[in-house]
Short mmCIF file of C-alpha atoms in Angstrom, two decimals:
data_model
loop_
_atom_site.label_atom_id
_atom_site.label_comp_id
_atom_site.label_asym_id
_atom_site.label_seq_id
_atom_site.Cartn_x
_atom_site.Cartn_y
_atom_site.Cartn_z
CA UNK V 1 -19.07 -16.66 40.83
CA UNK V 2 -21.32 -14.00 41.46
CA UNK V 3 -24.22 -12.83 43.91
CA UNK V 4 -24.49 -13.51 47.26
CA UNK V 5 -21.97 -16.48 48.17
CA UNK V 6 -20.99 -18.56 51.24
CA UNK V 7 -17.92 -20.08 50.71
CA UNK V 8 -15.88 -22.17 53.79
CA UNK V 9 -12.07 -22.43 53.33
CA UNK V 10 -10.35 -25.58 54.18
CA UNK V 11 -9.20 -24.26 57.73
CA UNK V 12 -12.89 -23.67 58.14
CA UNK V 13 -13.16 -19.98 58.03
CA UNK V 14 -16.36 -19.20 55.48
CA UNK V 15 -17.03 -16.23 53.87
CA UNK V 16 -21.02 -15.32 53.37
CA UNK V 17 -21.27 -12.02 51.31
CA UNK V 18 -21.41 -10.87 48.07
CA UNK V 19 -19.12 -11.33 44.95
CA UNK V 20 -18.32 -10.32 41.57
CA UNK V 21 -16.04 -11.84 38.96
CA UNK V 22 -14.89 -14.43 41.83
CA UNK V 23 -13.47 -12.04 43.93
CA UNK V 24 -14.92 -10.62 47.64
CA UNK V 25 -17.11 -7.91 46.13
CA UNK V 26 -19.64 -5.77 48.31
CA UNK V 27 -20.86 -6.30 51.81
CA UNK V 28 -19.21 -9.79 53.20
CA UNK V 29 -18.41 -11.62 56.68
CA UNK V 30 -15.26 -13.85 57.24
CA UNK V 31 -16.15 -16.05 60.11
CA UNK V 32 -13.23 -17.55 62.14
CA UNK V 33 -13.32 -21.44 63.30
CA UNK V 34 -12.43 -19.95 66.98
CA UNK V 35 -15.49 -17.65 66.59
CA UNK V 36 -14.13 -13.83 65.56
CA UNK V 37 -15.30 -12.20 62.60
CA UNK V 38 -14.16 -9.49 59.84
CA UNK V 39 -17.12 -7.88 58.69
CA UNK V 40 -16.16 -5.35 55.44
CA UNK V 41 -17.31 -3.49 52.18
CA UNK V 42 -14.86 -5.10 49.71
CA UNK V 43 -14.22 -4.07 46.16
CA UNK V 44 -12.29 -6.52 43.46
CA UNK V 45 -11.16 -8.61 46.51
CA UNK V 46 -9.99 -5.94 48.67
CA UNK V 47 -11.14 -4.85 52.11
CA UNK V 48 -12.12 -1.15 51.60
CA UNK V 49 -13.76 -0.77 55.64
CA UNK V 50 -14.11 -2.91 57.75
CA UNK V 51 -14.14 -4.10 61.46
CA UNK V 52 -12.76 -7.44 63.77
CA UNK V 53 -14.69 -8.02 66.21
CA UNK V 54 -13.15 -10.96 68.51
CA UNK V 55 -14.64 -14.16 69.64
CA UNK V 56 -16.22 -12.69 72.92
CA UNK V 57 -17.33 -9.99 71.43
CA UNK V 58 -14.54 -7.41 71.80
CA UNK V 59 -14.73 -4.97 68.70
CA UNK V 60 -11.08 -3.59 67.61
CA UNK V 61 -10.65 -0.17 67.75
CA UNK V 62 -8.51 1.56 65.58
CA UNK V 63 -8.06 4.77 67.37
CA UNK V 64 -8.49 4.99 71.16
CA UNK V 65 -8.03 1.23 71.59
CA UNK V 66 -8.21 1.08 75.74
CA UNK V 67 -8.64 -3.04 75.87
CA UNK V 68 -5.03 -3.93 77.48
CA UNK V 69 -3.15 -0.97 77.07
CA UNK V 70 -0.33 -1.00 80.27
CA UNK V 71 -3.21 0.92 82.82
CA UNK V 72 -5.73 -1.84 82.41
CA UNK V 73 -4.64 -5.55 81.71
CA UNK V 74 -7.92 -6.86 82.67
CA UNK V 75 -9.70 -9.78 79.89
CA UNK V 76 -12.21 -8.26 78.21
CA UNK V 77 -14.69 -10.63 79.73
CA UNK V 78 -13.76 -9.25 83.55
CA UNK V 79 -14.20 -5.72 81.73
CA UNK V 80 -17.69 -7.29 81.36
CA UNK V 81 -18.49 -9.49 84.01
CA UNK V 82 -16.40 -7.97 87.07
CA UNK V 83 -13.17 -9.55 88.69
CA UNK V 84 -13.39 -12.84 89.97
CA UNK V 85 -13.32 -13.23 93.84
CA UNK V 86 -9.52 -13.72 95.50
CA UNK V 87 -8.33 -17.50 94.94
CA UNK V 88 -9.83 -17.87 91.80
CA UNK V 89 -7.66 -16.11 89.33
CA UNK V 90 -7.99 -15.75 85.75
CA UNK V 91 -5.44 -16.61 83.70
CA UNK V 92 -7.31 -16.40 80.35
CA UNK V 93 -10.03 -14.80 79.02
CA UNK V 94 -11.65 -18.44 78.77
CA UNK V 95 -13.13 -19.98 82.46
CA UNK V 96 -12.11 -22.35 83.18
CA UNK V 97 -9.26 -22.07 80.90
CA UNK V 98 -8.02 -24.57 78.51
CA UNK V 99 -5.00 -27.07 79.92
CA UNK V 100 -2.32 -25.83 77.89
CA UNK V 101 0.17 -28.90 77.23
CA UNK V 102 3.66 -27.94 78.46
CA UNK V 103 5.87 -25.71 76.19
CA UNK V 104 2.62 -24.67 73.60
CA UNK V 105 0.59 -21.79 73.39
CA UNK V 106 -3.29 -21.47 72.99
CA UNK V 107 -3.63 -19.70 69.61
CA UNK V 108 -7.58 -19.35 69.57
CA UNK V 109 -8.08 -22.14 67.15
CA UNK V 110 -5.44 -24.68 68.61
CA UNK V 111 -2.07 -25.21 70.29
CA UNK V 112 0.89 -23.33 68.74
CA UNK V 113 4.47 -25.50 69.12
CA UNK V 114 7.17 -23.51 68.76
CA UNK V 115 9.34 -26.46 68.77
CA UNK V 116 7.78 -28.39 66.27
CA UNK V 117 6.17 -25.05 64.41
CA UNK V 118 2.68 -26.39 63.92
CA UNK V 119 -0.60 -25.32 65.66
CA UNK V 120 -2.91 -28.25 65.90
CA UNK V 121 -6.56 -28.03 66.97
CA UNK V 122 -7.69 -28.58 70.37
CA UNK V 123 -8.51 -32.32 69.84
CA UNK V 124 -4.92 -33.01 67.89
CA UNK V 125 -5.92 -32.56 64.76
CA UNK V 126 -3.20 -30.96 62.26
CA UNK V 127 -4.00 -27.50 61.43
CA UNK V 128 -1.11 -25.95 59.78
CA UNK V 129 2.40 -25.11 59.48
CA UNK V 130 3.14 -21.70 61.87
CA UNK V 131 4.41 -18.33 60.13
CA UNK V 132 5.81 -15.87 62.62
CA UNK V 133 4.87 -12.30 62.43
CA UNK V 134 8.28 -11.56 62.06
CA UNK V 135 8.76 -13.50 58.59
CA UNK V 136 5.14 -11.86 57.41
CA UNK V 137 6.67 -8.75 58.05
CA UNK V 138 9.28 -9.98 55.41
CA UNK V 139 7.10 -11.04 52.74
CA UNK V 140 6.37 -8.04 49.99
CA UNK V 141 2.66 -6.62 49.58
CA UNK V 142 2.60 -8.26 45.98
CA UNK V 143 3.54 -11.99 47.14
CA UNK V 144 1.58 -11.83 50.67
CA UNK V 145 -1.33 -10.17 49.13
CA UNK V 146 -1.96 -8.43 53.10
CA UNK V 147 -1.65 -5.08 52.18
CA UNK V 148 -4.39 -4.77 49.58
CA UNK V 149 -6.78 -6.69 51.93
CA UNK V 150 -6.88 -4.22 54.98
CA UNK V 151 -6.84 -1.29 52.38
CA UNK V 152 -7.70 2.05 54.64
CA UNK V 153 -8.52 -0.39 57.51
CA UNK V 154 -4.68 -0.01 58.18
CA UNK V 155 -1.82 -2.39 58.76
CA UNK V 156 -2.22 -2.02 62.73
CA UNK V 157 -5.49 -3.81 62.70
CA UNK V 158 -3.98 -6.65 60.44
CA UNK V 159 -1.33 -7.14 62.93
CA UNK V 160 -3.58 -7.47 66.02
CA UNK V 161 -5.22 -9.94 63.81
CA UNK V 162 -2.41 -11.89 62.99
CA UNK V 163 -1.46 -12.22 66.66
CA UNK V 164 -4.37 -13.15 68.34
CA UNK V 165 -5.23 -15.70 65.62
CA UNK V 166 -2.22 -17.10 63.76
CA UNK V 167 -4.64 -17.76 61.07
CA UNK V 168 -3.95 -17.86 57.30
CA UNK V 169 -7.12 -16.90 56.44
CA UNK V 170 -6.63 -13.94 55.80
CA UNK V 171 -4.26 -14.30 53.44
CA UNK V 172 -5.76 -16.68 51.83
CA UNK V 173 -8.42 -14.70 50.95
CA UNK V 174 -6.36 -12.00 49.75
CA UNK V 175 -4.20 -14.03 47.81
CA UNK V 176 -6.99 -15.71 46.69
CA UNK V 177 -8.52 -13.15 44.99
CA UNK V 178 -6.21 -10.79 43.49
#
Protein backbone atom coordinates (compact mmCIF):
# COMPACT_ATOMS: atom_id res chain seq x y z
CA UNK A 1 0.00 0.00 0.00
CA UNK A 2 1.15 3.16 -1.11
CA UNK A 3 0.06 6.96 -1.48
CA UNK A 4 -1.99 8.73 0.63
CA UNK A 5 -3.93 6.15 2.99
CA UNK A 6 -6.58 6.26 5.77
CA UNK A 7 -6.51 3.30 7.57
CA UNK A 8 -8.78 2.77 11.12
CA UNK A 9 -7.43 0.11 13.54
CA UNK A 10 -9.78 -2.13 15.28
CA UNK A 11 -9.73 0.02 18.61
CA UNK A 12 -10.74 2.76 16.25
CA UNK A 13 -7.72 4.88 16.07
CA UNK A 14 -7.18 5.69 12.02
CA UNK A 15 -4.27 6.76 10.51
CA UNK A 16 -4.76 9.31 7.30
CA UNK A 17 -1.24 10.05 5.80
CA UNK A 18 1.00 8.84 3.48
CA UNK A 19 2.74 5.40 2.96
CA UNK A 20 5.27 3.47 1.23
CA UNK A 21 5.90 -0.26 1.02
CA UNK A 22 2.96 -0.65 3.77
CA UNK A 23 4.61 1.07 6.31
CA UNK A 24 3.74 4.91 7.87
CA UNK A 25 5.83 6.79 5.32
CA UNK A 26 5.80 10.75 5.06
CA UNK A 27 3.47 13.24 6.59
CA UNK A 28 0.59 11.19 8.65
CA UNK A 29 -2.09 11.77 11.58
CA UNK A 30 -3.03 9.02 14.18
CA UNK A 31 -6.38 10.04 15.46
CA UNK A 32 -7.40 8.69 18.94
CA UNK A 33 -11.16 7.30 19.57
CA UNK A 34 -11.11 9.78 22.80
CA UNK A 35 -10.15 12.61 20.38
CA UNK A 36 -6.03 13.30 20.76
CA UNK A 37 -3.88 13.13 17.91
CA UNK A 38 -0.06 12.31 16.89
CA UNK A 39 0.68 14.26 14.01
CA UNK A 40 4.47 13.15 12.52
CA UNK A 41 6.96 12.92 9.48
CA UNK A 42 7.52 9.12 9.50
CA UNK A 43 10.08 7.21 7.53
CA UNK A 44 9.85 3.13 6.99
CA UNK A 45 7.26 3.13 9.86
CA UNK A 46 9.02 5.18 12.27
CA UNK A 47 8.10 8.50 13.85
CA UNK A 48 11.05 10.80 12.89
CA UNK A 49 9.09 14.37 14.51
CA UNK A 50 6.31 14.66 15.66
CA UNK A 51 3.78 16.21 18.17
CA UNK A 52 0.54 14.93 20.68
CA UNK A 53 -1.65 17.20 20.96
CA UNK A 54 -4.50 16.04 23.58
CA UNK A 55 -8.18 15.84 23.20
CA UNK A 56 -8.88 19.52 24.37
CA UNK A 57 -6.41 20.77 22.61
CA UNK A 58 -3.39 20.76 24.95
CA UNK A 59 -0.15 20.37 22.74
CA UNK A 60 2.78 18.34 24.65
CA UNK A 61 5.74 20.04 25.15
CA UNK A 62 8.86 18.45 25.24
CA UNK A 63 10.97 21.01 26.89
CA UNK A 64 9.43 23.63 29.21
CA UNK A 65 6.28 21.55 29.74
CA UNK A 66 4.38 24.03 32.47
CA UNK A 67 0.72 22.10 32.14
CA UNK A 68 0.63 20.44 35.83
CA UNK A 69 3.96 20.71 36.99
CA UNK A 70 3.64 20.93 41.23
CA UNK A 71 3.14 25.20 40.98
CA UNK A 72 0.09 24.92 38.80
CA UNK A 73 -2.32 21.83 39.00
CA UNK A 74 -5.01 23.60 37.27
CA UNK A 75 -6.95 21.40 33.98
CA UNK A 76 -5.90 22.72 31.05
CA UNK A 77 -9.40 23.78 30.24
CA UNK A 78 -9.49 26.25 33.59
CA UNK A 79 -5.95 27.37 32.11
CA UNK A 80 -8.39 28.35 29.29
CA UNK A 81 -11.60 29.18 30.49
CA UNK A 82 -10.84 30.60 34.16
CA UNK A 83 -11.65 28.79 37.57
CA UNK A 84 -15.00 27.87 38.21
CA UNK A 85 -16.90 29.91 40.93
CA UNK A 86 -16.61 28.38 44.79
CA UNK A 87 -19.10 25.28 45.17
CA UNK A 88 -18.67 24.09 41.89
CA UNK A 89 -15.39 22.32 41.81
CA UNK A 90 -13.73 20.60 39.10
CA UNK A 91 -12.67 17.40 39.50
CA UNK A 92 -11.80 16.64 35.84
CA UNK A 93 -10.90 18.33 33.00
CA UNK A 94 -14.43 17.13 31.56
CA UNK A 95 -17.77 19.35 33.01
CA UNK A 96 -19.68 17.87 34.17
CA UNK A 97 -17.47 14.99 34.66
CA UNK A 98 -18.12 11.47 33.83
CA UNK A 99 -19.69 9.16 36.92
CA UNK A 100 -16.85 7.05 37.48
CA UNK A 101 -18.23 3.51 38.73
CA UNK A 102 -16.67 2.71 42.13
CA UNK A 103 -13.07 1.29 42.22
CA UNK A 104 -12.31 2.24 38.10
CA UNK A 105 -10.55 4.89 36.57
CA UNK A 106 -11.54 7.12 33.50
CA UNK A 107 -8.79 6.29 30.97
CA UNK A 108 -9.92 8.78 28.11
CA UNK A 109 -11.43 6.11 25.99
CA UNK A 110 -13.20 4.02 28.84
CA UNK A 111 -13.10 2.75 32.41
CA UNK A 112 -9.82 1.11 33.53
CA UNK A 113 -10.48 -1.96 36.32
CA UNK A 114 -7.69 -2.67 38.08
CA UNK A 115 -9.37 -5.57 39.56
CA UNK A 116 -10.52 -7.19 36.65
CA UNK A 117 -7.55 -5.51 34.30
CA UNK A 118 -9.74 -4.48 31.41
CA UNK A 119 -10.75 -0.92 30.27
CA UNK A 120 -14.14 -1.03 28.69
CA UNK A 121 -15.73 1.88 26.80
CA UNK A 122 -18.00 4.26 28.33
CA UNK A 123 -21.20 2.37 27.26
CA UNK A 124 -19.67 -1.28 28.49
CA UNK A 125 -18.36 -2.30 25.61
CA UNK A 126 -15.01 -4.51 25.89
CA UNK A 127 -12.06 -2.63 24.83
CA UNK A 128 -9.04 -4.46 25.82
CA UNK A 129 -6.94 -6.24 28.16
CA UNK A 130 -4.81 -3.39 30.45
CA UNK A 131 -0.81 -3.32 30.25
CA UNK A 132 0.73 -1.31 33.04
CA UNK A 133 3.44 1.09 32.33
CA UNK A 134 5.46 -0.73 34.56
CA UNK A 135 5.44 -4.14 32.46
CA UNK A 136 5.98 -1.80 29.08
CA UNK A 137 8.87 -0.62 30.71
CA UNK A 138 9.88 -4.40 30.72
CA UNK A 139 9.31 -5.28 27.28
CA UNK A 140 12.68 -4.83 24.93
CA UNK A 141 12.68 -2.11 22.01
CA UNK A 142 12.77 -5.11 19.42
CA UNK A 143 9.53 -7.02 20.81
CA UNK A 144 7.49 -3.68 21.84
CA UNK A 145 8.45 -1.97 18.72
CA UNK A 146 8.04 1.71 21.06
CA UNK A 147 11.33 2.82 20.74
CA UNK A 148 11.67 3.06 16.97
CA UNK A 149 8.22 4.80 16.82
CA UNK A 150 8.99 8.03 18.93
CA UNK A 151 12.53 8.08 17.24
CA UNK A 152 14.07 11.76 18.28
CA UNK A 153 10.55 12.60 19.60
CA UNK A 154 11.98 10.95 22.84
CA UNK A 155 10.80 8.29 25.24
CA UNK A 156 9.32 11.08 27.71
CA UNK A 157 6.65 12.02 25.28
CA UNK A 158 5.77 8.23 24.73
CA UNK A 159 5.30 7.87 28.35
CA UNK A 160 2.93 10.85 28.86
CA UNK A 161 1.18 9.15 26.08
CA UNK A 162 0.91 5.93 27.48
CA UNK A 163 -0.54 7.37 30.70
CA UNK A 164 -3.06 9.57 29.73
CA UNK A 165 -4.39 7.06 27.16
CA UNK A 166 -3.69 3.42 28.01
CA UNK A 167 -4.01 2.89 24.38
CA UNK A 168 -2.29 0.19 22.28
CA UNK A 169 -2.29 2.08 19.42
CA UNK A 170 0.62 3.03 19.41
CA UNK A 171 2.16 0.04 19.47
CA UNK A 172 0.29 -1.34 17.22
CA UNK A 173 1.34 0.79 14.74
CA UNK A 174 4.83 0.35 15.47
CA UNK A 175 4.73 -3.19 15.63
CA UNK A 176 2.77 -3.13 12.79
CA UNK A 177 5.05 -1.83 10.59
CA UNK A 178 8.48 -2.78 11.28
Amino acid sequence: MDGKVEYTFPTKTKYVGETKDGMFHGKGVLHFPNGSKYEATWESGRAKQGSFTFADGLQYQEKDWDYCDGYDKRFYSERCNGLRPAGESQLTDLHPPRTVPDGCYDCGDGFYDPNARVVTSYTGRFLRNAVSVKSFHQMTPSTSGLCGLVGKVGMRLLEVILKSLLHPDLKRAATSTN
